[in-house]
PDB file of N, CA and C in Angstrom:
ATOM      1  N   UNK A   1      10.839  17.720  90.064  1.00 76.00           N
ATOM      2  CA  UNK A   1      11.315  18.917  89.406  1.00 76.00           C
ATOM      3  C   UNK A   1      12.437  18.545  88.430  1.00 76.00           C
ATOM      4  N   UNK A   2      12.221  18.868  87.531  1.00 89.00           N
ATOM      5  CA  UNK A   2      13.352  19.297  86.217  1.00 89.00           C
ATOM      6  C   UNK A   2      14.743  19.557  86.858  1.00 89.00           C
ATOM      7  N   UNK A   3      15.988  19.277  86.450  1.00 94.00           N
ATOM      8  CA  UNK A   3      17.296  19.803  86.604  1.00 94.00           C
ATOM      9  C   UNK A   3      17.510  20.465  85.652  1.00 94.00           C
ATOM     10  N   UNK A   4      17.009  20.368  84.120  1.00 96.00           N
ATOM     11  CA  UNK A   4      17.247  21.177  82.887  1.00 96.00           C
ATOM     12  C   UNK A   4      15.752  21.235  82.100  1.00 96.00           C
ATOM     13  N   UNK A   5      15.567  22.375  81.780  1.00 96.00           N
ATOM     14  CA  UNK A   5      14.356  22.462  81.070  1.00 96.00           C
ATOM     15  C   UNK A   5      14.143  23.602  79.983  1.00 96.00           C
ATOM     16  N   UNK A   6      14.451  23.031  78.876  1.00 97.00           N
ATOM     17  CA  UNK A   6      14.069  23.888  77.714  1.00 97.00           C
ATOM     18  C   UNK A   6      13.059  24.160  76.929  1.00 97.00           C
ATOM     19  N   UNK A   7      12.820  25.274  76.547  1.00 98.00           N
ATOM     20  CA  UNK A   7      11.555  25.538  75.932  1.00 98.00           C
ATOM     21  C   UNK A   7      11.704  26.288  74.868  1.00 98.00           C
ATOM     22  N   UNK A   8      11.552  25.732  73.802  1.00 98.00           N
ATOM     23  CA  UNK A   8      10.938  26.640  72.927  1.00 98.00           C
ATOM     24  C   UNK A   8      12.334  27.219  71.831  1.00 98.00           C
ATOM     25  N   UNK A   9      13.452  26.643  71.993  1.00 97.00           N
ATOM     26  CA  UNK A   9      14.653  26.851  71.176  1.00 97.00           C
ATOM     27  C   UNK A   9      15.205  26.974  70.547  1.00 97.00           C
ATOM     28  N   UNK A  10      15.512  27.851  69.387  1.00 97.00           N
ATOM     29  CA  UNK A  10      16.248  28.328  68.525  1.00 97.00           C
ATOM     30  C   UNK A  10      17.006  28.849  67.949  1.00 97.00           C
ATOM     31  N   UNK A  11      18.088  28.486  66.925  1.00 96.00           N
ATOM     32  CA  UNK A  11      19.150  28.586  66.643  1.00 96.00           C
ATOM     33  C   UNK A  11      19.353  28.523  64.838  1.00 96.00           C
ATOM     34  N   UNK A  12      20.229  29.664  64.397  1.00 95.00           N
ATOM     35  CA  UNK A  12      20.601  29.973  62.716  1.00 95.00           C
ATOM     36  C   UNK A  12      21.914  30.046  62.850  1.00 95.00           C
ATOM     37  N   UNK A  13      22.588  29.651  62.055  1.00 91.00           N
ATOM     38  CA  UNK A  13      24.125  30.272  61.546  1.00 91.00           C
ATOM     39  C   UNK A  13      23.590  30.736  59.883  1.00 91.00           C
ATOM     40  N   UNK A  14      23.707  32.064  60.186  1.00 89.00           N
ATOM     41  CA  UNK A  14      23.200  32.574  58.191  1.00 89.00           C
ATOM     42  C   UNK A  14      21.950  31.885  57.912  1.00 89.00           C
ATOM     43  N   UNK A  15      22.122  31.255  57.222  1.00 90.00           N
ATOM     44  CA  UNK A  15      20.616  30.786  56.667  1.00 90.00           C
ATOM     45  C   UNK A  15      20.373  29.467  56.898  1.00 90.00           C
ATOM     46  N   UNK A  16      21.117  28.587  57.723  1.00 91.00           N
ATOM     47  CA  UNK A  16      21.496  27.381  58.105  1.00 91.00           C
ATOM     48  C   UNK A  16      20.604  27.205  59.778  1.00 91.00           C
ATOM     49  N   UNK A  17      19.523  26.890  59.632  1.00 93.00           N
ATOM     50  CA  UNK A  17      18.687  26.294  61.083  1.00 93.00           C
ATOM     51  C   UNK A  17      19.311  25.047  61.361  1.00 93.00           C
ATOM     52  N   UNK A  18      20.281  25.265  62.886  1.00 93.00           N
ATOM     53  CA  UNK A  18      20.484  24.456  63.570  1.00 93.00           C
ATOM     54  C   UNK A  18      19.214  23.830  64.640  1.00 93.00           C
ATOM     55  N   UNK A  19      18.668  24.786  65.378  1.00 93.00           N
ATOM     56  CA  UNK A  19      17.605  24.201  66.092  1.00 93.00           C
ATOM     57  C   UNK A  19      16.186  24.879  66.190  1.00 93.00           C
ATOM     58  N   UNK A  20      14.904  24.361  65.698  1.00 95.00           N
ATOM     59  CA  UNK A  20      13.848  25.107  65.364  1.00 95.00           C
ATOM     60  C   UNK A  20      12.362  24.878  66.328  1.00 95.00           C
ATOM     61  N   UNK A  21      12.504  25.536  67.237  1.00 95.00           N
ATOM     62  CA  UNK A  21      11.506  25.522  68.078  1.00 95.00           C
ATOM     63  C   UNK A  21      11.321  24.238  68.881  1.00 95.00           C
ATOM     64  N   UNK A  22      12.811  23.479  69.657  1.00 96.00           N
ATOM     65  CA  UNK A  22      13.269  22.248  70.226  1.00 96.00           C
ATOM     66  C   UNK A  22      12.505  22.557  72.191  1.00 96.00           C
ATOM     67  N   UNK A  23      11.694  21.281  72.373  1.00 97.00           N
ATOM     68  CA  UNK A  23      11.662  21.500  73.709  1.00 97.00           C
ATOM     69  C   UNK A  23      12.048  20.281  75.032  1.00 97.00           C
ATOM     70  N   UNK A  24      12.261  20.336  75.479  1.00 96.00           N
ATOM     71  CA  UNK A  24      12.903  19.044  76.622  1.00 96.00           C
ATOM     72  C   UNK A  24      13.511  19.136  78.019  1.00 96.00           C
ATOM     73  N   UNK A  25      12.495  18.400  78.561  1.00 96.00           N
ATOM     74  CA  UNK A  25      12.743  18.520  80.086  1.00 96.00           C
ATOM     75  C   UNK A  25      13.754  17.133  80.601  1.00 96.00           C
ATOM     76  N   UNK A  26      14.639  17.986  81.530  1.00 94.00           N
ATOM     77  CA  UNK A  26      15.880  16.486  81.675  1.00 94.00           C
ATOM     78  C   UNK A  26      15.775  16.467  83.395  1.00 94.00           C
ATOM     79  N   UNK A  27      14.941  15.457  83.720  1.00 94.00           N
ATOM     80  CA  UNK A  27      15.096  14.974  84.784  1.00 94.00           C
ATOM     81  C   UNK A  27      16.662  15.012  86.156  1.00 94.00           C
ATOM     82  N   UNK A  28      16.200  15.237  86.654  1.00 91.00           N
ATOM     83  CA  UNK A  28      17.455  15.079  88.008  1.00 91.00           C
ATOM     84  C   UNK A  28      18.295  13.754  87.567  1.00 91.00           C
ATOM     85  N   UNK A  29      17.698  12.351  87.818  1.00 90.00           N
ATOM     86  CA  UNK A  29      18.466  11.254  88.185  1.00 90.00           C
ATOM     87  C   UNK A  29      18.536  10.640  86.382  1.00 90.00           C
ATOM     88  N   UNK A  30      18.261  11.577  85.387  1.00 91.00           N
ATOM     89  CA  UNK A  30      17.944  10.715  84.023  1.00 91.00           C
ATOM     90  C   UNK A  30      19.528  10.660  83.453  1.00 91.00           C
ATOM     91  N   UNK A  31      19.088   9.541  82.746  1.00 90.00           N
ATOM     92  CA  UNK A  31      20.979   9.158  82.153  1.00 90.00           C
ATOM     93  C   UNK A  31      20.538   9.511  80.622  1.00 90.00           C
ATOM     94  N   UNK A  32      21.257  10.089  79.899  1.00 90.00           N
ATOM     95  CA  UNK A  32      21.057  10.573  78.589  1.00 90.00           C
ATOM     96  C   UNK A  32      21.897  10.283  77.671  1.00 90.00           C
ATOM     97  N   UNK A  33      22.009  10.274  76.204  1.00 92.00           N
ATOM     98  CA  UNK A  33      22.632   9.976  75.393  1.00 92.00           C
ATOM     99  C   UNK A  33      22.164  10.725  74.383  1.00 92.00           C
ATOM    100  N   UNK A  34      23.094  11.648  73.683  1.00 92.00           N
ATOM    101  CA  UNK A  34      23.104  12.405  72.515  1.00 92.00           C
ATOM    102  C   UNK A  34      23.781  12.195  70.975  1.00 92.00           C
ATOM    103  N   UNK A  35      22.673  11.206  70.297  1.00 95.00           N
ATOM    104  CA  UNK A  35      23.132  10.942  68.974  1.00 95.00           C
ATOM    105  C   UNK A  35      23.133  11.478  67.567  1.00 95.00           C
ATOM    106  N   UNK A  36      23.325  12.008  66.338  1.00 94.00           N
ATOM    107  CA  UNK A  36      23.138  12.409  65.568  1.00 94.00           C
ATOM    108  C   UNK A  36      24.688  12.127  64.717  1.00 94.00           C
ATOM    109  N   UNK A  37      24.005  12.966  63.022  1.00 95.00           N
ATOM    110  CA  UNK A  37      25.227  12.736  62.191  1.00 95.00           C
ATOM    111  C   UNK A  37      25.984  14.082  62.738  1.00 95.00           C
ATOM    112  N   UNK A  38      27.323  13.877  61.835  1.00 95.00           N
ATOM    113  CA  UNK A  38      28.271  15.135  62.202  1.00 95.00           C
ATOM    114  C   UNK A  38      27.854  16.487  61.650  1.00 95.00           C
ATOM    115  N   UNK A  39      27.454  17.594  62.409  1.00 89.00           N
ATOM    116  CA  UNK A  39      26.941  18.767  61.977  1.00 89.00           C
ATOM    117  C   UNK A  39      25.976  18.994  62.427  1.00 89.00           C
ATOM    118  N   UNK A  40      25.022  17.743  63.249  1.00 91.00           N
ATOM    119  CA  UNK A  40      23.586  17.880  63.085  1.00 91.00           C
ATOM    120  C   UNK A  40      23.624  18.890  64.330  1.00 91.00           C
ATOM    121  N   UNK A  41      24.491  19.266  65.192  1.00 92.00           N
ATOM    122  CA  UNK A  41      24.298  20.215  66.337  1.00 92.00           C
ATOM    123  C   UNK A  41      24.490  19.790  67.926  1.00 92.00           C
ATOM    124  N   UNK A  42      24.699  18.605  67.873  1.00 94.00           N
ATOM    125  CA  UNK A  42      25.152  18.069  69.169  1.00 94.00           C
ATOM    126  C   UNK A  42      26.065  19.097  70.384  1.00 94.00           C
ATOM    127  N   UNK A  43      27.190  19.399  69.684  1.00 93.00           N
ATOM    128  CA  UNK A  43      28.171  19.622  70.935  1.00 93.00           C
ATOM    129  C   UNK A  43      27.282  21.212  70.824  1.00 93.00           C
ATOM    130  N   UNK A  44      26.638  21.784  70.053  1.00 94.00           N
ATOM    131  CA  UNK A  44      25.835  23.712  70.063  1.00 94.00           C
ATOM    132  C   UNK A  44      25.127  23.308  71.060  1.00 94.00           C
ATOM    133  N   UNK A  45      24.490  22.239  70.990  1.00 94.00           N
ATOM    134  CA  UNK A  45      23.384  22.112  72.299  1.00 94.00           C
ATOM    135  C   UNK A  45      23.899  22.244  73.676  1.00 94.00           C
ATOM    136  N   UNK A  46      24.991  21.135  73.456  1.00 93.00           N
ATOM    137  CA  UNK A  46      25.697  21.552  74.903  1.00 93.00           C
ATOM    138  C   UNK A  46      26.094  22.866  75.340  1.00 93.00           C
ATOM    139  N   UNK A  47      26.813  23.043  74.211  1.00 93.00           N
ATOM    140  CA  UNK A  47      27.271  24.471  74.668  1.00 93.00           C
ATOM    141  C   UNK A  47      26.446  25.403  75.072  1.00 93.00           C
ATOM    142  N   UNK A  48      25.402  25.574  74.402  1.00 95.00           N
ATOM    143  CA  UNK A  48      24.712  26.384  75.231  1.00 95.00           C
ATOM    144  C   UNK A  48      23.513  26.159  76.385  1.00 95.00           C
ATOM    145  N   UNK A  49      23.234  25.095  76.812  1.00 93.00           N
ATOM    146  CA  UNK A  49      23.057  24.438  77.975  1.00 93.00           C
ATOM    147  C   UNK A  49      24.463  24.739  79.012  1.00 93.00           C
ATOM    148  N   UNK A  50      25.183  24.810  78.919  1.00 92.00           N
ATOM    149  CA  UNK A  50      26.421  25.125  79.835  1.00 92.00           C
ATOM    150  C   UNK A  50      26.841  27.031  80.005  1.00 92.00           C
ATOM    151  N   UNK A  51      25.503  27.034  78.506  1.00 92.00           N
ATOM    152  CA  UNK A  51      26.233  28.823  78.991  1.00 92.00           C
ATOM    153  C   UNK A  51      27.411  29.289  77.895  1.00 92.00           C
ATOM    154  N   UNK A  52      27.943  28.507  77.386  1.00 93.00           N
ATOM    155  CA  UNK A  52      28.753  29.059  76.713  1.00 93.00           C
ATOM    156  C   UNK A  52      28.792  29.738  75.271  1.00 93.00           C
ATOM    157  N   UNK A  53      27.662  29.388  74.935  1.00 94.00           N
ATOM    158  CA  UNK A  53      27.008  30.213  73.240  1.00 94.00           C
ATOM    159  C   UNK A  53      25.379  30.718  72.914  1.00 94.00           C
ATOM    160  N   UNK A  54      25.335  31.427  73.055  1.00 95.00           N
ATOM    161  CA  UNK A  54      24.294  32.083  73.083  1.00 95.00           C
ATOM    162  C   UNK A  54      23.019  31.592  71.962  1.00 95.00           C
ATOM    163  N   UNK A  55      21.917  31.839  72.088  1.00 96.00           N
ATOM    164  CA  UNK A  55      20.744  31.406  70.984  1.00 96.00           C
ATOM    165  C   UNK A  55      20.172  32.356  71.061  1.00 96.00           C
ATOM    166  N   UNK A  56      19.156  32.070  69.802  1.00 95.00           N
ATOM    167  CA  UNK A  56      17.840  33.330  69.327  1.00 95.00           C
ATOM    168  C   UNK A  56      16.936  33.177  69.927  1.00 95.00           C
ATOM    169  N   UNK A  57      16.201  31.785  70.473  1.00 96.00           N
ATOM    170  CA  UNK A  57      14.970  32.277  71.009  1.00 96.00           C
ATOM    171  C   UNK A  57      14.729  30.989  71.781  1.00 96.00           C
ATOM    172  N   UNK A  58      13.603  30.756  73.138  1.00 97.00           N
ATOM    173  CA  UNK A  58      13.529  30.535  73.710  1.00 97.00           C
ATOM    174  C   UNK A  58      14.387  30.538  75.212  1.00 97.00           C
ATOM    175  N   UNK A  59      14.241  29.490  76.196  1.00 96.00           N
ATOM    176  CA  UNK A  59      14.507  29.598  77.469  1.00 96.00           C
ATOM    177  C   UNK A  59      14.520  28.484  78.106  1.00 96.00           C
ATOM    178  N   UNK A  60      16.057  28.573  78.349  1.00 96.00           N
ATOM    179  CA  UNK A  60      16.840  27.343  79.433  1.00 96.00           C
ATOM    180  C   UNK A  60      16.720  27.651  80.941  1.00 96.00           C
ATOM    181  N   UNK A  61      16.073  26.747  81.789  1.00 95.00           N
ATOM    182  CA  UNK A  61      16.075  26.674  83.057  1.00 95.00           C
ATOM    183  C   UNK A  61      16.949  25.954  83.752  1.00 95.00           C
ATOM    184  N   UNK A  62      17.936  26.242  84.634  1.00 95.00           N
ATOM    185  CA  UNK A  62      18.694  24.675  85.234  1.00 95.00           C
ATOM    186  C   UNK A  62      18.087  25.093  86.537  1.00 95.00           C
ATOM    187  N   UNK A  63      17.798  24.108  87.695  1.00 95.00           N
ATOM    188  CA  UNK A  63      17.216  23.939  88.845  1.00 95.00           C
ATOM    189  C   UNK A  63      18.575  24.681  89.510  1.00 95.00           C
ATOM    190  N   UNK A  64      17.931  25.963  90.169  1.00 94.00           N
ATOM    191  CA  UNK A  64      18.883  26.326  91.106  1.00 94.00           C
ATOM    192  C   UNK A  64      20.172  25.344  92.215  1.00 94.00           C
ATOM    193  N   UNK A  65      21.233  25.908  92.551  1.00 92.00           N
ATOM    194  CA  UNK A  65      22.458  24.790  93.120  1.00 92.00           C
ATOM    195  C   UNK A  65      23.176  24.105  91.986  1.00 92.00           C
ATOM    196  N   UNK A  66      22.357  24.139  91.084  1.00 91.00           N
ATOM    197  CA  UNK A  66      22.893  22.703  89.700  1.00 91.00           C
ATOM    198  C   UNK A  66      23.900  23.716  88.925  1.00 91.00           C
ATOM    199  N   UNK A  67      25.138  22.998  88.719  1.00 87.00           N
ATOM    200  CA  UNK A  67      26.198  23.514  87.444  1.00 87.00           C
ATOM    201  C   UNK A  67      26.595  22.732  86.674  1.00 87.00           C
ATOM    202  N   UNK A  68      26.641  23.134  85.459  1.00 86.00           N
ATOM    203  CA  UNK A  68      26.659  22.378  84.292  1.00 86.00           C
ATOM    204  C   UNK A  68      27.804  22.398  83.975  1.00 86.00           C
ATOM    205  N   UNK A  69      28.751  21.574  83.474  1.00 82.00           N
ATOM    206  CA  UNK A  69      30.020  21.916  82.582  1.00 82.00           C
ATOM    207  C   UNK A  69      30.293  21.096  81.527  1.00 82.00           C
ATOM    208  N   UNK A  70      30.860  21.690  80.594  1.00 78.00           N
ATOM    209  CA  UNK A  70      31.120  21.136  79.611  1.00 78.00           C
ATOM    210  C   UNK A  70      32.771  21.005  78.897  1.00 78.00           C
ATOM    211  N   UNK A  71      33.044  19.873  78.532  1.00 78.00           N
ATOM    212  CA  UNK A  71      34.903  19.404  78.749  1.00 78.00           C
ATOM    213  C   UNK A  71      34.786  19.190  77.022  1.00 78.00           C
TER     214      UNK A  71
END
């Protein structure tokens, strides 16, 4: 089973697509690394994987018991 599982994800500021129909399942024991240039949307992802900023469309699952935080 998935610990994080997204489907289908999307995100605008004005006319500016940050994330366009993004999907990805994150394993329990998986070690990850999040690269891109500056702007490309890194820390939005987190944030709203943690809950803290809302998106337009699709659906984040975290495996029940699991809490996410973000520093």
């Amino acid at each position: 089973m998935y610990m994080i599982n997204i489907k289908h994800l999307s995100l605008s500021f004005c006319s500016q697509t940050v994330f366009d129909d993004i999907s990805i399942n994150i394993d329990q024991k998986a070690r990850m690394g999040l690269v891109g240039r500056n702007g490309s949307g890194k820390s939005t992802l987190l944030k709203i994987i943690a809950k803290y900023q809302s998106f337009e469309e699709g659906c984040i699952t975290i495996l029940p018991g699991k809490r996410i935080a973000y520093m």
